[in-house]
């Protein structure tokens, strides 16, 4: 399977107004792709398109809610209307409720699944007819390390990410059976330094954060651009996620035991007060967070991902890299516990 170079592609990105989506759209435009960006908030999309055009890139935006299939279809249609085709669909939109399962209401659980899982389903369904017409292209779906291993306080989010893993497996096999040259890639990031944690609903009494270590959003953007040119089944962003997924395969009960202690709870709670009455993006966009990054201390790059983009080297040192990442993860958790986070 051979995909077009990025500078020859028309790329649509769902969930692009902030975080990983924003930095990825900028990267695609810098590489010469024509970009269609979408999210629920117009302010963030407008500023993103202005930034892309100021840098000499081509971009348009479409305001859309991923829980509405017709709105998602309109994003794919706009790409074809504006640029004549659609080559790559990148789906990043998601939301979360940071709370125990018992404290998460059925309505909140359903909403997280509607945005984070069903939105991805709608995206694939909207993009596929256009990509099929071109004869080749890529579906790139951003899930999470939680597609393989859920964390405490993330029951709805973890369920949605597991669902993405499941439906993409079926789609990938069906396209292969049809003999179509369409790549279906799931990208599973570690914890990333984005406004996601400012925008989610927290019932913890404080602002939430994901499991350490944390990576900058460029770590994921680099993996997405790689997948746009290189057909891959599953990719991981951040060596810590790779280590966690490996440990989940080897001994899920061991991880159960670790995460049931403070190691699974304290590292996810900052000292910044936040109540469930504070504004969140569960049912609609909120302003003031249309940036790529949050304020967390984060790794600027991942050696694991550099290796992942060099397949020849990857084959020889994969095992050692994962073991090294596992050591870093253990140290990070230990440091978090030592600091009483």
XYZ file of C-alpha atoms in Angstrom:
341
model
C 0.000 0.000 0.000
C 1.402 3.371 -1.021
C 0.027 6.685 0.229
C 0.551 10.130 -1.258
C 3.260 12.430 0.119
C 1.817 14.877 2.648
C 2.377 17.850 0.338
C -0.019 16.289 -2.184
C -2.786 15.546 0.316
C -6.087 17.077 1.342
C -6.437 16.415 5.068
C -9.489 16.841 7.321
C -9.011 17.005 11.088
C -11.842 16.661 13.618
C -11.167 18.192 17.026
C -8.596 20.672 15.724
C -9.220 23.869 17.661
C -6.804 23.028 20.496
C -4.321 20.482 21.764
C -3.007 17.732 19.519
C -5.413 18.640 16.727
C -4.245 22.229 16.557
C -0.531 21.468 16.426
C -1.126 18.654 13.925
C -3.099 20.911 11.570
C -0.258 23.429 11.679
C 2.264 20.695 10.911
C 0.255 19.388 7.937
C -0.045 22.916 6.543
C 3.674 23.572 7.020
C 4.381 20.419 5.007
C 2.188 21.657 2.143
C -1.073 19.781 2.707
C -4.417 21.472 2.121
C -6.223 21.383 5.442
C -9.859 21.339 6.573
C -10.222 21.774 10.323
C -13.306 21.220 12.441
C -14.455 21.448 16.063
C -17.435 22.762 18.005
C -15.913 26.167 18.801
C -15.670 28.685 15.968
C -13.297 31.066 17.743
C -10.509 28.506 17.997
C -11.004 27.326 14.422
C -10.921 30.855 13.048
C -7.668 31.673 14.840
C -6.148 28.389 13.655
C -6.993 29.034 10.004
C -5.634 32.581 10.298
C -2.384 31.189 11.721
C -2.091 28.646 8.909
C -2.755 31.233 6.191
C -0.312 33.679 7.781
C 2.340 30.993 7.364
C 1.508 30.541 3.684
C -0.674 27.444 4.084
C -4.115 26.616 2.732
C -6.955 25.924 5.157
C -10.678 26.287 5.741
C -12.775 25.500 8.791
C -16.160 23.922 9.431
C -17.919 24.176 12.799
C -19.336 20.736 13.640
C -20.369 18.591 16.596
C -19.109 15.034 16.182
C -22.243 13.642 17.828
C -24.262 14.794 14.785
C -23.577 12.586 11.753
C -24.900 15.116 9.260
C -22.542 17.762 10.606
C -19.611 15.359 10.340
C -20.625 14.488 6.766
C -20.587 18.212 5.989
C -16.900 18.398 6.975
C -15.940 15.672 4.500
C -18.139 17.249 1.830
C -16.509 20.657 2.372
C -13.066 19.151 1.779
C -14.211 17.812 -1.586
C -16.039 21.022 -2.462
C -13.052 23.227 -1.584
C -10.153 21.104 -2.790
C -11.680 18.460 -5.060
C -10.956 15.383 -2.967
C -10.224 13.934 0.480
C -7.062 11.909 1.061
C -6.636 11.644 4.837
C -9.117 11.836 7.700
C -7.675 12.494 11.172
C -10.146 12.136 14.047
C -9.110 13.562 17.420
C -12.279 14.905 19.053
C -13.009 13.660 22.564
C -14.156 14.657 26.032
C -14.056 13.203 29.533
C -15.596 13.163 32.995
C -12.939 12.705 35.676
C -14.780 10.854 38.410
C -15.262 7.409 39.876
C -17.718 5.165 38.050
C -20.250 5.544 40.882
C -20.050 9.342 40.701
C -20.458 9.398 36.904
C -24.125 9.729 35.974
C -25.606 7.590 33.185
C -26.150 10.763 31.151
C -22.511 11.816 31.544
C -21.287 8.335 30.641
C -23.429 8.286 27.492
C -22.267 11.753 26.452
C -18.580 10.818 26.750
C -19.230 7.732 24.621
C -21.250 9.746 22.084
C -18.469 12.305 21.597
C -15.408 10.109 22.001
C -16.536 6.851 20.355
C -19.578 7.550 18.189
C -17.929 10.697 16.855
C -15.074 8.527 15.583
C -17.560 6.105 14.039
C -19.338 8.972 12.275
C -16.007 10.320 11.061
C -15.001 7.053 9.432
C -18.427 6.650 7.833
C -18.378 10.216 6.480
C -14.836 10.017 5.104
C -14.813 6.530 3.586
C -16.976 7.181 0.484
C -14.740 10.086 -0.546
C -11.479 8.239 0.125
C -12.769 5.184 -1.735
C -13.516 7.352 -4.739
C -9.873 8.454 -4.796
C -8.735 4.824 -4.729
C -6.328 5.271 -1.823
C -5.994 7.233 1.395
C -5.885 6.994 5.157
C -8.190 6.920 8.154
C -6.201 7.972 11.217
C -8.026 7.664 14.525
C -6.515 9.009 17.721
C -7.535 6.856 20.651
C -5.329 6.505 23.740
C -3.192 4.125 25.726
C -6.576 3.579 27.397
C -7.701 1.674 24.316
C -5.715 -1.135 25.945
C -5.596 -0.189 29.636
C -8.170 2.006 31.424
C -7.302 4.185 34.409
C -9.247 4.986 37.581
C -11.510 8.052 37.239
C -11.829 7.294 33.490
C -14.548 4.639 33.223
C -16.489 6.381 30.427
C -13.388 7.594 28.618
C -11.712 4.180 28.839
C -14.852 2.468 27.552
C -14.977 4.823 24.561
C -11.306 4.305 23.735
C -11.658 0.516 23.961
C -14.579 0.847 21.555
C -12.427 2.686 19.006
C -9.937 -0.185 19.071
C -12.740 -2.680 18.421
C -14.545 -0.945 15.582
C -11.326 -0.110 13.726
C -10.320 -3.770 13.747
C -13.529 -4.656 11.917
C -13.245 -1.753 9.440
C -9.638 -2.623 8.645
C -10.483 -6.254 7.867
C -13.479 -5.336 5.720
C -11.445 -2.904 3.607
C -8.705 -5.471 3.217
C -11.285 -8.030 2.088
C -12.485 -5.565 -0.555
C -8.903 -5.154 -1.772
C -8.957 -1.407 -1.164
C -5.811 0.671 -0.742
C -6.986 2.455 2.382
C -4.845 2.548 5.501
C -6.633 2.374 8.884
C -4.376 3.479 11.721
C -5.097 3.732 15.429
C -2.733 6.030 17.330
C -2.531 5.540 21.091
C -0.909 8.476 22.927
C 0.481 8.602 26.425
C -0.624 11.503 28.614
C -0.186 14.680 26.565
C 0.261 18.286 27.705
C -2.926 19.791 26.235
C -5.951 21.801 27.487
C -7.945 18.533 27.555
C -7.668 18.456 31.349
C -8.857 22.052 31.682
C -11.918 21.370 29.551
C -13.101 18.033 30.954
C -15.613 17.784 33.802
C -13.926 17.030 37.133
C -15.640 15.621 40.214
C -12.343 15.204 42.036
C -12.402 18.636 43.670
C -9.246 19.507 41.731
C -8.123 19.733 38.128
C -7.242 16.287 36.787
C -4.133 15.216 34.912
C -3.266 11.936 33.214
C -0.791 9.347 34.378
C 2.840 10.536 34.196
C 5.114 10.869 32.336
C 3.624 13.609 30.142
C 4.641 14.427 26.559
C 4.250 17.559 24.455
C 1.576 17.420 21.694
C 4.258 17.486 18.978
C 5.025 13.892 19.994
C 1.606 12.821 18.703
C 1.626 15.201 15.729
C 4.837 13.611 14.466
C 3.248 10.155 14.662
C 0.103 11.335 12.837
C 2.116 12.814 9.963
C 4.127 9.601 9.745
C 0.906 7.561 9.521
C -0.398 9.822 6.753
C 2.438 8.607 4.515
C 3.184 5.155 5.929
C 0.384 2.572 6.320
C 0.487 1.233 9.868
C -2.025 -0.747 11.906
C -1.401 0.625 15.400
C 1.062 3.262 16.545
C 1.880 4.456 20.050
C 2.868 8.033 20.910
C 5.278 8.109 23.840
C 7.413 5.270 25.134
C 5.560 5.198 28.456
C 2.382 4.137 26.661
C 4.274 1.401 24.839
C 5.592 0.083 28.144
C 2.153 0.170 29.742
C 0.553 -1.687 26.832
C 3.277 -4.329 26.980
C 2.774 -4.748 30.735
C -0.983 -5.039 30.191
C -0.396 -7.918 27.773
C 2.012 -9.668 30.130
C 0.215 -9.229 33.447
C -3.027 -7.225 33.663
C -3.516 -8.407 37.254
C -0.198 -6.851 38.234
C -1.345 -3.518 36.821
C -4.665 -3.953 38.651
C -2.715 -4.312 41.884
C -0.531 -1.266 41.162
C -3.355 1.028 40.061
C -5.543 0.062 43.032
C -2.984 1.739 45.306
C -2.157 5.451 45.472
C -0.145 4.957 42.286
C -3.373 4.868 40.298
C -5.075 7.810 42.008
C -2.765 10.473 43.474
C -0.748 11.118 40.269
C -3.972 12.062 38.464
C -4.878 14.863 40.875
C -3.270 18.304 40.731
C -3.382 20.865 43.523
C -5.437 23.275 41.411
C -9.026 23.550 42.715
C -11.760 22.645 40.232
C -15.381 21.768 40.904
C -18.007 20.085 38.759
C -19.807 23.423 38.539
C -16.865 24.986 36.686
C -17.329 25.372 32.898
C -16.538 22.247 30.879
C -16.906 21.067 27.281
C -19.058 17.991 27.902
C -22.111 19.387 26.133
C -20.662 22.326 24.234
C -17.495 24.331 23.549
C -15.960 26.643 26.139
C -13.722 29.583 25.377
C -10.261 30.421 26.598
C -8.534 27.121 25.859
C -7.763 27.330 22.131
C -4.080 26.562 22.535
C -1.933 23.558 21.733
C -0.473 23.147 25.228
C -1.366 23.145 28.904
C 1.031 24.159 31.669
C 2.287 20.719 32.670
C 5.980 19.870 32.627
C 6.426 17.503 29.706
C 8.942 15.637 27.589
C 9.603 17.467 24.310
C 10.318 14.302 22.362
C 10.123 10.519 22.544
C 13.066 8.322 21.575
C 10.615 5.474 21.189
C 8.730 7.363 18.480
C 11.912 8.339 16.662
C 12.703 4.645 16.512
C 9.130 3.853 15.447
C 9.578 6.047 12.369
C 12.762 4.185 11.371
C 11.533 0.612 10.757
C 14.948 -0.901 9.990
C 16.404 0.181 13.306
C 13.152 -0.588 15.092
C 13.387 -4.310 14.375
C 16.767 -4.602 16.049
C 16.217 -2.660 19.240
C 12.470 -2.744 19.879
C 12.632 -4.914 22.984
C 15.331 -2.824 24.633
C 13.473 0.393 23.927
C 10.263 -0.877 25.531
C 12.132 -2.085 28.588
C 13.775 1.323 28.913
C 10.406 3.010 28.645
C 9.059 0.719 31.361
C 11.854 1.884 33.665
C 11.000 5.533 32.980
C 7.341 4.848 33.725
C 8.155 3.177 37.020
C 10.394 6.083 38.028
C 7.715 8.628 37.112
C 5.074 6.862 39.194
C 7.513 6.520 42.078
C 8.376 10.209 41.927
C 4.693 11.144 41.830
C 4.014 9.057 44.934
C 7.043 10.509 46.664
C 5.815 14.009 45.979
C 2.384 13.117 47.358
C 0.566 14.256 44.206
